[in-house]
Amino acid sequence: MTRSWAVFVLCLLSVAQGGQYSNYQVIRVVPSTKEHVLQLHALELRQTCHQLDFWMSARTVGKAVDIMVPPTAKSYINLALDTIKAPYHVLINDVDGLIQNQRESRALNVKTDDEDDFFKAYRTIAEIEAWTADLVNKYADVLSEVDLGTSYEGQSMKALKMSPNNKSGKKQIWLEGGIHAREWISPATLMYITNKILEKYASNAVDVIEFLDEYDIYVLFVTNPDGYRYTWTDDRLWRKTRSPNEGSDCIGTDPNRNWPYEWGGEGASTNPCSDTYRGSSAASEPEVKSIVGFLPQLENLKMFIDFHSYSQLILYPWGYSESAPPIPNLEEVHYMADQIASGIYTVDGTEYKIGNSAKLLYPASGGSDDYAYSIGADFSYVIELPDTGTYGFLLPEDMIIPTGEETYTGIIAAFKLLKQTT
Ligand code: 0X9
Ligand code: ZN
């Protein structure tokens, strides 16, 4: 019997169990041969029948693959990895324990007696909306809301616009977070950065004042609000949108495989049950469609950043394929990424790797970064925030402020360079 046939039979024997995460583990496999990588890819294709969740997809030799394994699939995965002889170890022993810790920590930190408390806890959609409304009031001279539309479940999607003037010929920047629902550090970091830029503006910090004189900054904290809400109410580790799929019981599309540039190519699944499902068509998701309806109206879009987690990477186009041609302004884009990484490093010594998305991470088509670059954003990035796997998507909330602080420094370094070069 061939190996893959053996795996297929085992797949039929395993009974998938839904529900919460008791006795779930995350294991890290580091493929040391090309054969390991191929086998891990094959395993990933069959992930849904074992309820495996590839927190980090298979890439190349030497690059870690993180797989969340339910108790029902432990013997299967052990056997499969022993058979292909790929080295692995337990990365997170008790996924449910981390989720419970986060719940308990939030209960202690949820209070907002003073303003700074807001960043001591992860925030629900309702809390984010209330905080945003306060922010718009507080900084009325520079801040306004832009209505983008609604999500599939009818939640309103509003971007914030930081702009102290209506000067003609202004350049624009778009920052978005929370496109993947479970990556909670993303909206939290983006809110931290936004708040700090506004504080600096209000305290007359010259660099921020001068920057906003030439650039309008648009910010969307939660790009996938239905998914984000679902991570609070039902499933902490949900990634996709919440729209139904015709002919399937599985819900949701990966919104970061749904953008209308090179849609449906490599690294995007045609299976609605997959976590990387590309959707029924390009921009099938109302959340993606709303932004696609707005972004091209920005005539001078200079920079686009989509915040994700985890792995500490700064990635740039093209991400859709390793065989895509190099982007024309590769040198400048790489140098800008280097400046962001250096800025981040100066704060606490957190190290980021930078590089082409398809090569440094993996090819994935239909991504927001490729789309933004395709419509003319000179600098387009995905920033994969901390950590590198100790907690993964379950980064403790006492990491919000340090992550916010260092990422803010990186972004300010980018603004400085942008102003010198565009
Ligand atoms: O796979 C993704 O969508 C991103 N990584 S994550 O672990 N947060 O899911 C990376 C996207 C990189 N960009 C493109 N490949 N276009
Ligand atoms: Zn992501």
Coordinates of C-alpha atoms and ligand atoms in Angstrom, one line a residue:
M1 CA 0.0 0.0 0.0
T2 CA 1.4 3.4 -0.9
R3 CA 1.8 6.0 1.8
S4 CA -0.8 8.3 0.5
W5 CA -3.3 5.4 0.2
A6 CA -2.6 4.5 3.8
V7 CA -3.3 8.1 4.9
F8 CA -6.5 8.1 2.8
V9 CA -7.8 5.0 4.6
L10 CA -6.9 6.4 8.0
C11 CA -8.8 9.6 7.0
L12 CA -12.0 7.6 6.7
L13 CA -11.5 6.0 10.1
S14 CA -11.1 9.2 11.9
V15 CA -14.3 10.8 13.3
A16 CA -14.2 14.5 13.3
Q17 CA -15.3 16.2 16.4
G18 CA -16.3 19.9 16.4
G19 CA -16.8 22.1 19.5
Q20 CA -14.3 23.7 21.8
Y21 CA -10.6 23.1 22.1
S22 CA -10.1 20.8 25.1
N23 CA -7.0 18.6 24.6
Y24 CA -6.1 20.2 21.3
Q25 CA -2.4 20.8 20.8
V26 CA -0.4 22.7 18.2
I27 CA 2.6 20.7 16.9
R28 CA 5.5 22.2 15.0
V29 CA 6.9 20.1 12.1
V30 CA 10.2 21.3 10.6
P31 CA 10.5 19.6 7.2
S32 CA 14.1 18.7 6.5
T33 CA 13.6 17.3 2.9
K34 CA 11.6 18.3 -0.1
E35 CA 9.7 15.0 0.3
H36 CA 8.6 16.2 3.8
V37 CA 7.3 19.4 2.3
L38 CA 5.3 17.5 -0.4
Q39 CA 3.9 15.1 2.2
L40 CA 2.9 18.0 4.5
H41 CA 1.2 19.7 1.5
A42 CA -0.7 16.4 0.9
L43 CA -1.6 16.3 4.6
E44 CA -2.9 19.9 4.4
L45 CA -5.1 19.1 1.4
R46 CA -6.8 16.5 3.6
Q47 CA -7.0 18.7 6.7
T48 CA -10.7 19.0 6.8
C49 CA -11.4 15.3 7.2
H50 CA -9.3 15.2 10.4
Q51 CA -10.2 18.7 11.6
L52 CA -6.5 19.7 11.4
D53 CA -5.9 23.4 11.4
F54 CA -2.7 24.5 9.7
W55 CA -1.9 27.6 11.7
M56 CA 1.2 27.9 9.5
S57 CA 1.1 26.2 6.1
A58 CA 3.7 24.0 4.6
R59 CA 6.4 26.0 2.8
T60 CA 9.9 25.0 2.1
V61 CA 12.6 22.9 3.7
G62 CA 13.6 24.2 7.1
K63 CA 10.5 26.4 7.6
A64 CA 8.2 25.5 10.5
V65 CA 4.7 24.2 9.8
D66 CA 2.3 24.6 12.8
I67 CA -0.6 22.3 12.9
M68 CA -3.4 22.4 15.5
V69 CA -4.5 18.8 16.2
P70 CA -7.7 17.7 17.9
P71 CA -7.4 14.8 20.4
T72 CA -9.2 12.5 17.9
A73 CA -6.5 13.0 15.3
K74 CA -3.4 12.7 17.5
S75 CA -2.7 9.1 16.7
Y76 CA -3.3 9.8 13.0
I77 CA -0.9 12.7 12.9
N78 CA 1.7 10.9 14.9
L79 CA 1.5 7.9 12.5
A80 CA 1.5 10.1 9.5
L81 CA 4.6 12.1 10.6
D82 CA 6.5 9.0 11.8
T83 CA 5.8 7.4 8.4
I84 CA 7.2 10.3 6.5
K85 CA 9.9 10.7 9.1
A86 CA 9.5 14.4 9.6
P87 CA 10.8 15.8 12.9
Y88 CA 8.1 17.4 15.1
H89 CA 7.5 18.6 18.6
V90 CA 4.6 20.0 20.7
L91 CA 4.5 23.8 20.4
I92 CA 1.3 24.5 22.4
N93 CA 0.4 21.8 24.7
D94 CA -3.0 23.1 25.9
V95 CA -4.8 25.3 23.4
D96 CA -8.0 25.3 25.5
G97 CA -5.9 26.4 28.6
L98 CA -4.6 29.4 26.6
I99 CA -8.1 30.4 25.6
Q100 CA -9.4 30.1 29.2
N101 CA -6.4 32.1 30.4
Q102 CA -7.3 34.8 27.9
R103 CA -10.9 34.8 29.2
E104 CA -9.8 35.1 32.8
S105 CA -7.3 37.8 32.0
R106 CA -9.9 39.8 30.1
A107 CA -12.3 39.6 33.1
L108 CA -9.6 41.3 35.1
N109 CA -8.6 43.9 32.5
V110 CA -11.8 44.8 30.8
K111 CA -12.5 47.8 32.9
T112 CA -11.7 51.2 31.3
D113 CA -11.2 53.5 34.4
D114 CA -8.8 55.5 32.5
E115 CA -8.1 55.9 28.8
D116 CA -4.9 53.8 28.7
D117 CA -6.9 50.8 30.1
F118 CA -8.4 50.3 26.6
F119 CA -5.2 48.6 25.4
K120 CA -5.0 46.2 28.4
A121 CA -7.6 43.9 27.0
Y122 CA -8.7 42.6 23.6
R123 CA -11.9 44.3 22.6
T124 CA -15.3 43.2 21.2
I125 CA -16.8 44.8 18.1
A126 CA -19.2 46.7 20.3
E127 CA -16.3 48.0 22.4
I128 CA -14.3 48.9 19.3
E129 CA -17.3 50.8 17.9
A130 CA -17.9 52.7 21.1
W131 CA -14.2 53.6 21.4
T132 CA -14.1 54.7 17.8
A133 CA -17.1 57.0 18.3
D134 CA -15.4 58.6 21.3
L135 CA -12.2 59.0 19.3
V136 CA -14.1 60.8 16.4
N137 CA -15.6 63.2 19.0
K138 CA -12.3 63.8 20.7
Y139 CA -10.3 64.5 17.6
A140 CA -13.1 66.1 15.5
D141 CA -10.8 68.5 13.9
V142 CA -8.7 65.8 12.2
L143 CA -10.9 62.6 12.2
S144 CA -13.9 61.6 10.3
E145 CA -15.6 58.3 9.3
V146 CA -16.0 57.0 5.8
D147 CA -18.9 54.6 5.2
L148 CA -17.7 51.6 3.2
G149 CA -20.9 49.5 3.4
T150 CA -21.9 46.5 5.4
S151 CA -20.6 43.0 6.1
Y152 CA -22.5 39.9 5.1
E153 CA -24.3 39.9 8.4
G154 CA -25.1 43.6 8.2
Q155 CA -22.4 45.1 10.4
S156 CA -21.4 48.5 9.3
M157 CA -17.9 48.9 8.0
K158 CA -16.5 52.4 8.5
A159 CA -12.9 53.5 7.9
L160 CA -11.4 56.3 9.9
K161 CA -9.9 59.1 7.9
M162 CA -7.2 61.2 9.5
S163 CA -7.0 64.5 7.6
P164 CA -6.6 68.0 9.1
N165 CA -7.2 69.7 5.8
N166 CA -8.6 69.4 2.3
K167 CA -5.6 70.4 0.4
S168 CA -5.7 69.4 -3.2
G169 CA -3.2 66.7 -4.4
K170 CA -2.9 65.0 -1.1
K171 CA -1.5 61.5 -1.0
Q172 CA -3.2 58.6 0.8
I173 CA -2.3 55.7 3.1
W174 CA -4.5 52.7 3.8
L175 CA -4.0 50.6 7.0
E176 CA -6.3 47.7 7.7
G177 CA -6.5 45.0 10.3
G178 CA -8.6 42.0 11.3
I179 CA -9.2 40.5 7.9
H180 CA -8.5 37.1 9.5
A181 CA -10.9 36.9 12.5
R182 CA -8.7 35.1 15.0
E183 CA -5.7 37.3 14.6
W184 CA -6.8 39.5 17.5
I185 CA -3.5 41.4 17.9
S186 CA -4.1 43.0 14.5
P187 CA -7.1 45.3 15.3
A188 CA -5.6 45.9 18.7
T189 CA -2.3 47.1 17.3
L190 CA -3.9 49.2 14.7
M191 CA -6.1 50.9 17.3
Y192 CA -3.0 51.5 19.4
I193 CA -1.1 53.1 16.4
T194 CA -4.1 55.2 15.4
N195 CA -4.5 56.5 19.0
K196 CA -0.9 57.3 19.3
I197 CA -0.8 59.2 15.9
L198 CA -3.7 61.2 17.1
E199 CA -2.2 61.9 20.5
K200 CA 1.0 63.1 18.8
Y201 CA -1.0 65.3 16.5
A202 CA -2.9 66.8 19.4
S203 CA 0.4 67.5 21.2
N204 CA 1.7 69.3 18.1
A205 CA 4.5 66.7 17.4
V206 CA 6.1 68.2 14.3
D207 CA 6.7 65.0 12.4
V208 CA 3.0 63.9 12.6
I209 CA 1.7 67.4 11.9
E210 CA 3.9 67.7 8.8
F211 CA 3.0 64.3 7.6
L212 CA -0.7 64.8 7.9
D213 CA -0.4 68.0 6.0
E214 CA 0.5 66.0 2.9
Y215 CA -1.0 62.6 3.6
D216 CA -4.4 61.4 4.6
I217 CA -4.4 58.2 6.6
Y218 CA -7.3 55.8 6.3
V219 CA -7.7 53.1 8.9
L220 CA -10.0 50.1 9.0
F221 CA -9.6 48.2 12.3
V222 CA -11.8 45.2 11.6
T223 CA -12.0 44.2 7.9
N224 CA -13.8 41.0 8.7
P225 CA -16.4 42.0 11.4
D226 CA -18.6 39.0 11.1
G227 CA -15.7 36.6 11.6
Y228 CA -14.3 38.7 14.4
R229 CA -17.6 38.7 16.2
Y230 CA -17.8 35.0 15.8
T231 CA -14.4 34.5 17.4
W232 CA -15.9 36.1 20.5
T233 CA -19.2 34.3 20.5
D234 CA -18.6 30.8 19.2
D235 CA -15.1 29.9 18.0
R236 CA -12.0 31.7 19.1
L237 CA -10.0 30.3 16.3
W238 CA -12.3 31.1 13.3
R239 CA -10.4 32.7 10.4
K240 CA -12.8 33.2 7.5
T241 CA -15.9 35.4 6.8
R242 CA -19.3 34.1 7.8
S243 CA -21.1 33.9 4.5
P244 CA -22.7 30.6 3.5
N245 CA -21.5 28.5 0.5
E246 CA -23.9 27.1 -2.1
G247 CA -23.9 23.3 -2.1
S248 CA -21.9 23.0 1.1
D249 CA -22.6 23.0 4.8
C250 CA -19.3 24.8 5.4
I251 CA -19.4 28.5 6.1
G252 CA -17.0 31.2 5.1
T253 CA -14.5 32.4 2.6
D254 CA -10.9 33.3 3.3
P255 CA -11.2 37.0 2.6
N256 CA -7.5 37.1 1.9
R257 CA -7.9 34.8 -1.1
N258 CA -10.9 36.8 -2.4
W259 CA -9.3 40.0 -3.8
P260 CA -9.7 40.6 -7.5
Y261 CA -6.1 40.3 -8.7
E262 CA -4.8 36.9 -9.8
W263 CA -7.9 35.5 -8.0
G264 CA -8.1 31.7 -7.8
G265 CA -4.4 30.9 -8.5
E266 CA -1.9 29.2 -6.2
G267 CA -2.4 28.7 -2.5
A268 CA -6.1 29.3 -2.6
S269 CA -8.5 26.4 -2.2
T270 CA -11.6 25.6 -4.2
N271 CA -13.0 23.7 -1.2
P272 CA -15.5 25.7 0.8
C273 CA -14.6 23.7 3.9
S274 CA -10.9 24.9 3.6
D275 CA -9.6 27.7 5.7
T276 CA -8.1 29.2 2.5
Y277 CA -11.3 28.9 0.4
R278 CA -11.1 31.5 -2.4
G279 CA -14.8 32.2 -2.5
S280 CA -17.2 31.6 -5.4
S281 CA -15.8 34.5 -7.4
A282 CA -13.4 37.4 -7.0
A283 CA -14.7 39.9 -4.4
S284 CA -17.7 37.6 -3.7
E285 CA -17.4 38.7 0.0
P286 CA -19.2 42.0 0.7
E287 CA -16.4 43.0 3.0
V288 CA -13.8 42.7 0.2
K289 CA -16.2 44.3 -2.3
S290 CA -16.8 47.3 -0.1
I291 CA -13.1 48.1 0.0
V292 CA -12.6 47.3 -3.7
G293 CA -15.4 49.8 -4.3
F294 CA -13.6 52.5 -2.4
L295 CA -9.8 52.0 -2.6
P296 CA -9.4 52.8 -6.4
Q297 CA -11.0 56.2 -5.7
L298 CA -7.9 57.2 -3.8
E299 CA -6.0 58.8 -6.6
N300 CA -2.6 59.0 -4.9
L301 CA -2.5 55.8 -2.8
K302 CA 1.1 55.6 -1.7
M303 CA 1.1 52.9 0.9
F304 CA -1.2 50.0 1.9
I305 CA -0.6 47.8 4.9
D306 CA -2.7 44.8 6.0
F307 CA -1.9 43.7 9.5
H308 CA -2.0 40.0 10.3
S309 CA -0.4 37.6 12.8
Y310 CA 1.7 35.6 13.5
S311 CA 5.4 35.1 12.6
Q312 CA 7.0 38.6 12.6
L313 CA 7.3 39.1 8.9
I314 CA 7.1 42.1 6.6
L315 CA 6.0 40.8 3.2
Y316 CA 5.6 42.5 -0.1
P317 CA 4.3 41.6 -3.6
W318 CA 3.9 39.7 -5.6
G319 CA 2.4 37.1 -3.3
Y320 CA 0.4 35.1 -5.8
S321 CA 3.3 33.0 -7.2
E322 CA 6.9 32.4 -6.8
S323 CA 7.3 32.7 -10.5
A324 CA 5.7 36.1 -10.7
P325 CA 8.0 38.8 -12.1
P326 CA 9.8 41.0 -9.6
I327 CA 8.0 44.3 -8.9
P328 CA 9.4 47.3 -10.7
N329 CA 10.2 49.2 -7.5
L330 CA 11.5 46.2 -5.6
E331 CA 14.6 48.0 -4.2
E332 CA 12.6 50.9 -2.7
V333 CA 9.9 48.5 -1.4
H334 CA 12.6 46.3 0.2
Y335 CA 14.4 49.2 1.7
M336 CA 11.1 50.6 3.2
A337 CA 10.4 47.2 4.7
D338 CA 13.9 47.2 6.2
Q339 CA 13.3 50.6 7.7
I340 CA 10.0 49.4 9.3
A341 CA 11.8 46.3 10.7
S342 CA 14.7 48.5 12.1
G343 CA 12.2 50.8 13.7
I344 CA 10.4 48.0 15.4
Y345 CA 13.8 46.5 16.5
T346 CA 14.9 49.7 18.2
V347 CA 12.1 49.5 20.8
D348 CA 12.4 46.0 22.4
G349 CA 14.7 44.1 20.1
T350 CA 11.8 42.2 18.3
E351 CA 13.2 40.7 15.1
Y352 CA 11.2 40.7 11.9
K353 CA 12.2 39.0 8.6
I354 CA 11.4 40.9 5.4
G355 CA 11.0 39.7 1.9
N356 CA 8.8 38.7 -1.0
S357 CA 5.6 37.2 0.2
A358 CA 5.5 34.1 -2.1
K359 CA 9.2 33.3 -1.4
L360 CA 9.5 34.2 2.3
L361 CA 6.1 32.8 3.4
Y362 CA 4.2 30.9 0.7
P363 CA 2.5 31.7 -2.6
A364 CA -1.1 32.7 -2.0
S365 CA -3.3 34.3 -4.7
G366 CA -6.1 36.8 -4.2
G367 CA -4.4 38.7 -1.4
S368 CA -5.2 42.3 -0.4
D369 CA -1.5 43.3 -0.7
D370 CA -1.3 42.2 -4.4
Y371 CA -4.6 43.8 -5.1
A372 CA -3.5 47.2 -3.6
Y373 CA -0.2 47.0 -5.5
S374 CA -2.1 46.2 -8.7
I375 CA -4.2 49.3 -8.4
G376 CA -1.2 51.5 -8.0
A377 CA -0.1 51.6 -4.3
D378 CA 3.6 52.2 -4.5
F379 CA 4.3 50.4 -1.2
S380 CA 2.1 47.5 -0.3
Y381 CA 2.7 45.2 2.7
V382 CA 1.4 42.4 4.9
I383 CA 2.9 42.7 8.4
E384 CA 2.6 39.5 10.3
L385 CA 2.7 40.7 13.9
P386 CA 4.1 38.7 16.9
D387 CA 4.8 36.2 18.1
T388 CA 6.7 33.4 16.3
G389 CA 4.6 30.5 17.7
T390 CA 4.8 30.4 21.5
Y391 CA 1.2 31.6 21.7
G392 CA 0.4 32.1 18.0
F393 CA -3.0 33.5 17.5
L394 CA -3.5 33.4 21.3
L395 CA -1.0 36.1 22.1
P396 CA -1.7 37.2 25.7
E397 CA -3.2 40.6 26.1
D398 CA -0.3 42.1 28.1
M399 CA 1.5 41.9 24.7
I400 CA -0.9 44.5 23.1
I401 CA 0.9 47.6 24.5
P402 CA 4.5 46.4 23.7
T403 CA 3.4 45.2 20.3
G404 CA 1.6 48.5 19.7
E405 CA 4.5 50.5 20.8
E406 CA 7.1 48.8 18.6
T407 CA 4.9 48.6 15.6
Y408 CA 4.0 52.3 16.0
T409 CA 7.8 53.1 15.8
G410 CA 8.1 51.0 12.7
I411 CA 5.2 52.7 11.0
I412 CA 6.5 56.2 11.9
A413 CA 9.9 55.2 10.3
A414 CA 7.9 54.2 7.2
F415 CA 6.1 57.6 7.1
K416 CA 9.4 59.4 7.5
L417 CA 10.9 57.6 4.5
L418 CA 7.7 57.9 2.5
K419 CA 7.7 61.6 2.9
Q420 CA 11.3 61.8 1.7
T421 CA 10.7 59.7 -1.3
T422 CA 7.2 60.4 -2.7
Ligands
0X9_1 O1 -2.0 33.6 4.2 C1 -2.3 34.7 4.4 O2 -3.3 35.3 4.0 C2 -1.3 35.6 5.2 N1 -0.8 34.9 6.3 S1 -1.7 34.4 7.6 O3 -1.0 33.5 8.4 N2 -2.0 35.7 8.5 O4 -3.0 33.9 7.1 C3 -0.2 36.1 4.3 C4 -0.6 36.8 3.1 C5 0.5 37.2 2.2 N3 0.1 37.9 1.0 C6 -0.1 37.2 -0.1 N4 0.3 36.0 -0.3 N5 -0.6 37.9 -1.1
ZN2 ZN -3.9 36.6 8.5

